[in-house]
Short mmCIF file of C-alpha atoms and ligand atoms in Angstrom, two decimals:
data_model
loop_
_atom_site.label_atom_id
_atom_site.label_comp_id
_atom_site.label_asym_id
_atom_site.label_seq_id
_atom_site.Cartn_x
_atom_site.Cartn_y
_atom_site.Cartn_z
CA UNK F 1 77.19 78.26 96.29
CA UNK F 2 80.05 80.15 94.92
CA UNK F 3 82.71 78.20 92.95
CA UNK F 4 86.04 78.72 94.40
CA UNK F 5 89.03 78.77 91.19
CA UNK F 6 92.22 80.28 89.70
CA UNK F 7 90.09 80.70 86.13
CA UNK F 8 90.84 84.46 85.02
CA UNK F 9 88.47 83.85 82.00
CA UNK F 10 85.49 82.81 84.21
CA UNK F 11 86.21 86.16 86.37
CA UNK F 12 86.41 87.80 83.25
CA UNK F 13 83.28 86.29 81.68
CA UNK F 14 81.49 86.94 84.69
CA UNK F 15 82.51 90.85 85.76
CA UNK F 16 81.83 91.49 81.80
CA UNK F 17 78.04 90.17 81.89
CA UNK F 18 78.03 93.07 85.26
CA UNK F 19 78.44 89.72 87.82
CA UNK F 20 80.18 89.88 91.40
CA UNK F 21 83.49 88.11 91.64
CA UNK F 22 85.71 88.10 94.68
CA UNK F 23 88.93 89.10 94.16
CA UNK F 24 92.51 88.25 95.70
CA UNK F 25 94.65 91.61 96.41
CA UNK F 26 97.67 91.61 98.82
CA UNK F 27 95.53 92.95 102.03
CA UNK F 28 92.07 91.32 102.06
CA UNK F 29 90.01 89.71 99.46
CA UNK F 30 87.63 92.38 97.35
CA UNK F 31 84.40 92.01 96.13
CA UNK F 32 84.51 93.80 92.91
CA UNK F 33 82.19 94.61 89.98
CA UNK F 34 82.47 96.48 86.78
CA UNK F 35 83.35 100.26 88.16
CA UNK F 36 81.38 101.87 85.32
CA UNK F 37 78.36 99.70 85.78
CA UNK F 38 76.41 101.28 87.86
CA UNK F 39 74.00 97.95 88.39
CA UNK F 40 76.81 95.97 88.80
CA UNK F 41 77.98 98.02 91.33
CA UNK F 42 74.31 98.52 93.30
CA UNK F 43 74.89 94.46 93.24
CA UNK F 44 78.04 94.95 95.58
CA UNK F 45 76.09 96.95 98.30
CA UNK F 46 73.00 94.75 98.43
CA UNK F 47 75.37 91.97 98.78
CA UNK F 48 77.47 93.66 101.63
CA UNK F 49 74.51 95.03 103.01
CA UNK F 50 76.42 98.13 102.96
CA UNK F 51 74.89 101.47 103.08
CA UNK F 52 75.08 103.48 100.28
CA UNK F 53 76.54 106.61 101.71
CA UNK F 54 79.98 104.36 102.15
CA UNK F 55 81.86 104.79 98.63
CA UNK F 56 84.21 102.22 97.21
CA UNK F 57 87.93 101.88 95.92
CA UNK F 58 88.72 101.31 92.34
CA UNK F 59 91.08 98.97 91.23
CA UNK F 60 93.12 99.87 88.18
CA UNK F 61 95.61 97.35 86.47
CA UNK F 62 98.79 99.52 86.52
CA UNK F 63 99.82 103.11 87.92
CA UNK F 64 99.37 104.93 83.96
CA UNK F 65 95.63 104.72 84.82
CA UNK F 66 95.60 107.19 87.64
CA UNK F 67 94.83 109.76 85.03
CA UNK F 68 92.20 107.91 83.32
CA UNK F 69 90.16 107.53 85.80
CA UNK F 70 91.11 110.25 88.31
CA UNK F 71 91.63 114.16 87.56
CA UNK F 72 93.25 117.18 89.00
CA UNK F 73 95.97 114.95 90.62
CA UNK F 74 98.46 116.65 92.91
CA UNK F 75 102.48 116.37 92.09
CA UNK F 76 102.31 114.06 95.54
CA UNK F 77 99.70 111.65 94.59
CA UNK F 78 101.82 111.02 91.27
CA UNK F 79 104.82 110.96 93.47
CA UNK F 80 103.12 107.93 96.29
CA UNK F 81 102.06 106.11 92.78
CA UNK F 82 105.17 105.83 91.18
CA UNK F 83 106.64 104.94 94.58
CA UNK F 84 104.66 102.12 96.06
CA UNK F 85 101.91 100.71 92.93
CA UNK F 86 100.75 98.30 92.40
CA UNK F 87 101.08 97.93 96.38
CA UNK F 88 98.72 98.41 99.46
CA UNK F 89 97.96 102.28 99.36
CA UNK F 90 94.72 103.72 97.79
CA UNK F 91 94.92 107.87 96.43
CA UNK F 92 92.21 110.19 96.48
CA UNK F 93 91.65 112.54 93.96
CA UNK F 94 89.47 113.83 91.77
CA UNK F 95 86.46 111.83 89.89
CA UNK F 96 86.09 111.45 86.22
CA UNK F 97 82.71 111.72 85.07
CA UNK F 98 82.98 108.22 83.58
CA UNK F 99 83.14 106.98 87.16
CA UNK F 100 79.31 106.66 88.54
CA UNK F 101 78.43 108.42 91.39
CA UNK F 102 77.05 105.34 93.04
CA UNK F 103 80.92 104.36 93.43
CA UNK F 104 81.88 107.62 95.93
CA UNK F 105 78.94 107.54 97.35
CA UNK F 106 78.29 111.25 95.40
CA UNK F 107 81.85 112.42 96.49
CA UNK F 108 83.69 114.48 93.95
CA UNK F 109 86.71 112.17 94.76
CA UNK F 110 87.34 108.83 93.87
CA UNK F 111 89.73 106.12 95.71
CA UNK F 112 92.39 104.48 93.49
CA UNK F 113 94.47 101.80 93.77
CA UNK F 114 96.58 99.28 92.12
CA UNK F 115 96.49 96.15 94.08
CA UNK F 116 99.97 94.07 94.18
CA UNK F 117 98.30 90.44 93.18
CA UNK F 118 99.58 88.52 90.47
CA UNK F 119 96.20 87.30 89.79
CA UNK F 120 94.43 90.20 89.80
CA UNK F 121 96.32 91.83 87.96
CA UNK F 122 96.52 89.56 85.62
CA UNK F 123 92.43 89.87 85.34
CA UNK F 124 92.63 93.51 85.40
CA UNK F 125 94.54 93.59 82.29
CA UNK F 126 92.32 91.59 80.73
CA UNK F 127 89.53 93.56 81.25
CA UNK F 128 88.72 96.93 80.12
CA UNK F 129 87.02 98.52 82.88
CA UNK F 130 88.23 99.14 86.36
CA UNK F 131 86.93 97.01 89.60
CA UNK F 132 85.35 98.41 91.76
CA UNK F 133 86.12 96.56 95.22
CA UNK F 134 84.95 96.78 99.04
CA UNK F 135 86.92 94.15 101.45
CA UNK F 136 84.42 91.03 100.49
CA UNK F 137 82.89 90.68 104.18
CA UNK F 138 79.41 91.77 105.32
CA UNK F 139 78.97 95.52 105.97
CA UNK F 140 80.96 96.03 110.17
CA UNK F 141 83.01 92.15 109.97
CA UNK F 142 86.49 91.42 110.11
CA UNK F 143 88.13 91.41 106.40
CA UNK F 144 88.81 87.99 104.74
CA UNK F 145 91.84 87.03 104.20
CA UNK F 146 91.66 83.73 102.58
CA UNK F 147 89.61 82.10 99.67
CA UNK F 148 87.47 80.48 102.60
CA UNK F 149 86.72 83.62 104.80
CA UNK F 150 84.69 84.86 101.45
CA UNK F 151 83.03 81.54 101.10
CA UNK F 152 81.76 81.17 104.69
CA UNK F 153 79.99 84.37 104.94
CA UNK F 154 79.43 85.55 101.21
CA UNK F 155 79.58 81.75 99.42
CA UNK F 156 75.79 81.71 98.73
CA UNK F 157 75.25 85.07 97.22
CA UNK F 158 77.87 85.13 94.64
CA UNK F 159 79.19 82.97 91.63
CA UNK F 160 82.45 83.03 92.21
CA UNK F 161 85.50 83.20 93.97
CA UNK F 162 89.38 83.60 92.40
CA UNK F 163 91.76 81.83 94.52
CA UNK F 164 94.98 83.64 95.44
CA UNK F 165 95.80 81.96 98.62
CA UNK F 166 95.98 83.74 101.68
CA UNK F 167 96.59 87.85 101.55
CA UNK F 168 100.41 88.75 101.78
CA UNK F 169 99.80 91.99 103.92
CA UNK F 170 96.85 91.24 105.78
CA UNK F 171 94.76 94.72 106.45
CA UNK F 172 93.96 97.14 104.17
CA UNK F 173 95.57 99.73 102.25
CA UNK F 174 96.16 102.82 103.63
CA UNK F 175 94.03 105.15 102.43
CA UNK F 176 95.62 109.29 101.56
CA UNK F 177 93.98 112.01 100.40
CA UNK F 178 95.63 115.47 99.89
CA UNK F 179 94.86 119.46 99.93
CA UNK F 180 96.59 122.42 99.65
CA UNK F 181 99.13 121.50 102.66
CA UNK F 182 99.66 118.10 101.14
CA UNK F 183 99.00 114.74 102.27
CA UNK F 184 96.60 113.54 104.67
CA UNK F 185 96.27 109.63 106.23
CA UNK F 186 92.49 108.80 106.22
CA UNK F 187 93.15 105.45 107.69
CA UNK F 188 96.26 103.30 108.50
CA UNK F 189 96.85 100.86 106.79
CA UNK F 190 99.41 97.92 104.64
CA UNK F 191 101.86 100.89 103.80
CA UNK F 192 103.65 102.42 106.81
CA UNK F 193 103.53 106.17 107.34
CA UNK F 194 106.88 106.49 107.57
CA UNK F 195 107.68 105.04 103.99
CA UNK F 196 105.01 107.19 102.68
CA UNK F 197 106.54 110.33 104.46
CA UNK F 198 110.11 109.40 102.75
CA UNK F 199 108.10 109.98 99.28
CA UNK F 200 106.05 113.02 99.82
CA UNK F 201 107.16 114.65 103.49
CA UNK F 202 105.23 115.11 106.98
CA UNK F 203 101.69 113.99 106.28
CA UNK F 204 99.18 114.59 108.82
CA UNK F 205 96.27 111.95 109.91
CA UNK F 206 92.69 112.09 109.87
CA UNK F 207 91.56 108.95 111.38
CA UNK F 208 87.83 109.25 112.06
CA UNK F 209 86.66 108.31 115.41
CA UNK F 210 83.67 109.00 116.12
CA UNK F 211 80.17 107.27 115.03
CA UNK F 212 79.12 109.55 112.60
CA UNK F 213 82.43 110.30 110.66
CA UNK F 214 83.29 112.85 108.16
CA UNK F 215 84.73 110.72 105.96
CA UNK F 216 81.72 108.04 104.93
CA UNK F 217 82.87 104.53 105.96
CA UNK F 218 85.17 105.24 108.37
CA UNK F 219 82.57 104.20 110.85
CA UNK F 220 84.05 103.77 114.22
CA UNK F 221 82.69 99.89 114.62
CA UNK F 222 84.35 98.60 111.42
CA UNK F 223 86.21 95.57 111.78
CA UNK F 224 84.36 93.87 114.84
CA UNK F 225 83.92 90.22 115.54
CA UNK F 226 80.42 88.92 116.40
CA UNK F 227 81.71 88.44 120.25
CA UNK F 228 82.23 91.30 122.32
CA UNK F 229 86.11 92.51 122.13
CA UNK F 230 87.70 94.13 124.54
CA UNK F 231 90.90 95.23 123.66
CA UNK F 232 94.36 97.03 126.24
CA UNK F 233 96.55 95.28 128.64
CA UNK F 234 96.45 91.40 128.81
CA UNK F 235 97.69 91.14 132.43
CA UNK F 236 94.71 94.02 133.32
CA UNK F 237 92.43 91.80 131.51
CA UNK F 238 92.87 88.22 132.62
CA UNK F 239 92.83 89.64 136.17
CA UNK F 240 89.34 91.41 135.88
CA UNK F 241 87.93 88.66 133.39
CA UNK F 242 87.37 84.65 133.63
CA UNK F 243 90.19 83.44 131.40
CA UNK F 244 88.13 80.13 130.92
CA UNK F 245 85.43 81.86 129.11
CA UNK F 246 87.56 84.04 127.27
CA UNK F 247 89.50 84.35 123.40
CA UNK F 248 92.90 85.93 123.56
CA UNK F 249 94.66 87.30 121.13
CA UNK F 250 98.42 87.83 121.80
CA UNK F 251 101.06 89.60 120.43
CA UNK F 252 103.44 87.67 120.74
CA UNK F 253 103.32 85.61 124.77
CA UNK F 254 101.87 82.66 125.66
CA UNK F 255 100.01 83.05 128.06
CA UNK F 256 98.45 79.76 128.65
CA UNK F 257 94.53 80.39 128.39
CA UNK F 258 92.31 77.51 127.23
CA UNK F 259 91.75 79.84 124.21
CA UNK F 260 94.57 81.94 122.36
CA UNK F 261 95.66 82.89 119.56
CA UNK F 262 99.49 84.39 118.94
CA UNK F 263 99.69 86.88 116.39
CA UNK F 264 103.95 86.49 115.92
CA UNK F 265 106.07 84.22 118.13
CA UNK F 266 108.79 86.09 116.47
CA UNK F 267 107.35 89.50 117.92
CA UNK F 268 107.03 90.67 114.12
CA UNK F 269 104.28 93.43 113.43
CA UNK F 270 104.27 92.24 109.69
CA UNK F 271 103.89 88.94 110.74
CA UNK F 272 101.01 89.90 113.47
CA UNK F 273 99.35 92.02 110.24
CA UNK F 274 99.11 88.92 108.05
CA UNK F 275 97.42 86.93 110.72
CA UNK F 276 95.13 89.45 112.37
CA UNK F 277 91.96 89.16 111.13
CA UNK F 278 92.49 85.18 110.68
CA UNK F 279 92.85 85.57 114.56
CA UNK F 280 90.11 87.26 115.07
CA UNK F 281 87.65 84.96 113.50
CA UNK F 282 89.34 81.64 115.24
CA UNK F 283 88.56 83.44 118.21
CA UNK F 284 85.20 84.56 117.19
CA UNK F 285 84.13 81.01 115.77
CA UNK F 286 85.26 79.47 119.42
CA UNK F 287 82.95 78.56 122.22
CA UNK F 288 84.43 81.53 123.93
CA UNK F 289 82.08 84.85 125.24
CA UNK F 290 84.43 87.47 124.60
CA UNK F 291 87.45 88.13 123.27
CA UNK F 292 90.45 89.66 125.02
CA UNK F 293 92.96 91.59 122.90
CA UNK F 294 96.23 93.45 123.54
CA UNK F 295 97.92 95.51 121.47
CA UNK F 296 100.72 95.55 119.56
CA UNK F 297 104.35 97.76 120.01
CA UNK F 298 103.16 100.99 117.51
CA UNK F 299 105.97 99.97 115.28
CA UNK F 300 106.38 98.79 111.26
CA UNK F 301 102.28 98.03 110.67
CA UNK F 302 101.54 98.12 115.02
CA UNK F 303 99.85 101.29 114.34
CA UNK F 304 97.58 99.89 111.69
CA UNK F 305 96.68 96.56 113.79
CA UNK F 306 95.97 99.20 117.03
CA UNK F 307 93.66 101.67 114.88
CA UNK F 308 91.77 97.74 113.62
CA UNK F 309 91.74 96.59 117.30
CA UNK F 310 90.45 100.24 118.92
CA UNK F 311 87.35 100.34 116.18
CA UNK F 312 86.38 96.57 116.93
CA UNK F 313 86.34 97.16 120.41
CA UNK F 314 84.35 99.95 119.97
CA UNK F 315 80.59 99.85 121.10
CA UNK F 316 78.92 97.29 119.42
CA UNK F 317 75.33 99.23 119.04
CA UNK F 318 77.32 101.62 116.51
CA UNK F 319 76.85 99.27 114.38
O1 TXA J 401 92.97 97.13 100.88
C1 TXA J 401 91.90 97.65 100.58
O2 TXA J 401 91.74 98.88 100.52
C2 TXA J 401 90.73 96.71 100.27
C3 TXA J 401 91.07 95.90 99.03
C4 TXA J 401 89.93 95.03 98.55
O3 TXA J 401 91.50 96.78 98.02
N1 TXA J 401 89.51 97.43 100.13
C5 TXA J 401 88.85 98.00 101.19
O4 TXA J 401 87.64 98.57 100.85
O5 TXA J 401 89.27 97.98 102.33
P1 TXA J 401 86.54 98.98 101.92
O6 TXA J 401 85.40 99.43 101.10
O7 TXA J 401 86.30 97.86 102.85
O8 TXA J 401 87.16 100.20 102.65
C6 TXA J 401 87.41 101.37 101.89
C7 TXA J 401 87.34 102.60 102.72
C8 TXA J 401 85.94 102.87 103.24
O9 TXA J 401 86.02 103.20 104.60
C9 TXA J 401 85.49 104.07 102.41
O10 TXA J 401 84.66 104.92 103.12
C10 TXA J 401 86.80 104.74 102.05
O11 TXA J 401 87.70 103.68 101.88
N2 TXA J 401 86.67 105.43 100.76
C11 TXA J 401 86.54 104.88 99.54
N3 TXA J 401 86.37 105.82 98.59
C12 TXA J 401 86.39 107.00 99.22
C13 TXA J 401 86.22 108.35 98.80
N4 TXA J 401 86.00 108.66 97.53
N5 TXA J 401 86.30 109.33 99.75
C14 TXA J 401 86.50 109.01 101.04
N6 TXA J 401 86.65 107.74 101.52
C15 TXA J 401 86.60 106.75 100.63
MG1 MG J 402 86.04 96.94 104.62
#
């Protein structure tokens, strides 16, 4: 069973020897290996049971290291680092060769990012490699977003998990990649569009939706609980299903079912972010059938939670 600590030096010890460690980052918890270890990093998809054609982010300790790692990097990409690193928003751009090809999946572009975690970055300046860091669930389930999400489903096949309380943000960073245009969303995320547009101008989005997407990973089932979801307008939903047998997950209302979860009393989309996928696996781990979902006003991170909420509702035998 994993140990569960705040000991940088055991992460350390442990990532150097080409071990799994889970990591804190403001969104979810990672699982992260050595990013130029290629055995390390087979370790993370045997442990996700991820397939390999789904290529990973790597986690560098501060935003100077975009060019180490990453090559013919547009004026805008610079421009989003310097604005919002270490913070929730992952760049792609080119790959240097010192990156294995294992980590994007054979891509020619590689996924940076500098997570905003006092702990982690505290280990990633103590190491000299990169991490190399899915969202530390199995491969299709709702991110973890405390020390004891990782534990409960990954606690048995890996040493060790640093503690960094629960995630600040709540989903994952949004992910932009760029051509000759300029800047392109590949999936919603901790960072708002609209901050991102202030930086680098109109940005257009690429959110794959179907089941066999474009963009590896971006598989339309991502994110779902183990209990059916279905996700739209509360009022619709408790009238056509048995509320008694159902988990809801509110906005912000109460409406009074045996089983509910409120994502903000306050009516906050941050707020709803941070406590989303916690939410979701209350609901999940209740004697409930399915879950009931609205969603939330399109505003601040809205957009984000509705993308999450539309792929776990999404037909279950994508998976
Ligand atoms: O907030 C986050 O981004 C978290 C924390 C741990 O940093 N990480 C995370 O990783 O969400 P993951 O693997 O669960 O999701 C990363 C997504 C995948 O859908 C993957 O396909 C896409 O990013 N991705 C990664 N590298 C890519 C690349 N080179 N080209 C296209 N898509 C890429
Ligand atoms: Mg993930």
């Amino acid at each position: 069973m994993a140990r569960t600590g705040k000991d940088i030096n055991k992460a350390k010890e442990l990532l150097a020897m080409g071990e799994l460690v889970a990591i804190p980052t403001e969104t979810v918890y990672g699982l992260a290996a050595n990013a130029l270890n290629a055995d390390a990093v087979l370790k993370i998809f045997r442990v996700k049971n991820r397939p390999e054609f789904d290529p990973l982010i790597v986690h560098i300790s501060s935003p100077d290291k975009l060019e180490l790692y990453g090559e013919h990097i547009p004026e805008k990409a610079k421009d989003l680092a310097k604005a919002f690193w270490p913070g929730p928003l992952t760049l792609l751009v080119g790959k240097k060769n010192i990156i294995p090809d294992l980590v994007t999946a054979g891509l020619p572009e590689v996924g940076l990012r500098c997570p905003d975690h006092p702990l982690t970055r505290g280990l990633l300046e103590a190491l000299d490699f990169p991490l190399a860091a899915p969202s530390a669930n199995p491969f299709g389930y709702i991110s973890p977003t405390t020390p004891g999400h990782v534990a409960d489903q990954l606690g048995d096949r890996i040493p060790y998990i640093l503690d960094g309380g629960p995630c600040s943000v709540g989903i994952e960073s949004t992910i932009v990649g760029f051509d000759k245009e300029g800047g392109i969303v590949l999936r919603t995320g901790g960072l708002k569009i609209a901050d991102i547009e202030n930086v680098i101008g109109k940005v257009r989005l690429r959110i794959a939706t179907s089941s066999n997407p474009k963009v590896p990973g971006q598989l339309q089932s991502h994110y779902a609980p183990k209990k059916k979801l279905h996700a739209g307008n509360l009022e619709q939903l408790l009238a056509r299903y048995p509320a008694h047998r159902a988990g809801v997950l509110s906005f912000q209302k109460d409406r009074h079912a045996p089983f509910q979860y409120i994502l903000s009393p306050s009516g906050d989309t941050g707020e709803a972010a941070r406590n989303f996928f916690s939410g979701l696996r209350t609901l999940d781990a209740l004697p409930v059938e399915f879950i009931l979902a609205e969603y939330v006003p399109d505003t601040g991170l809205g957009q984000a939670i509705n993308d999450r909420l539309r792929r776990a509702s999404a037909n279950r035998e994508l998976d």
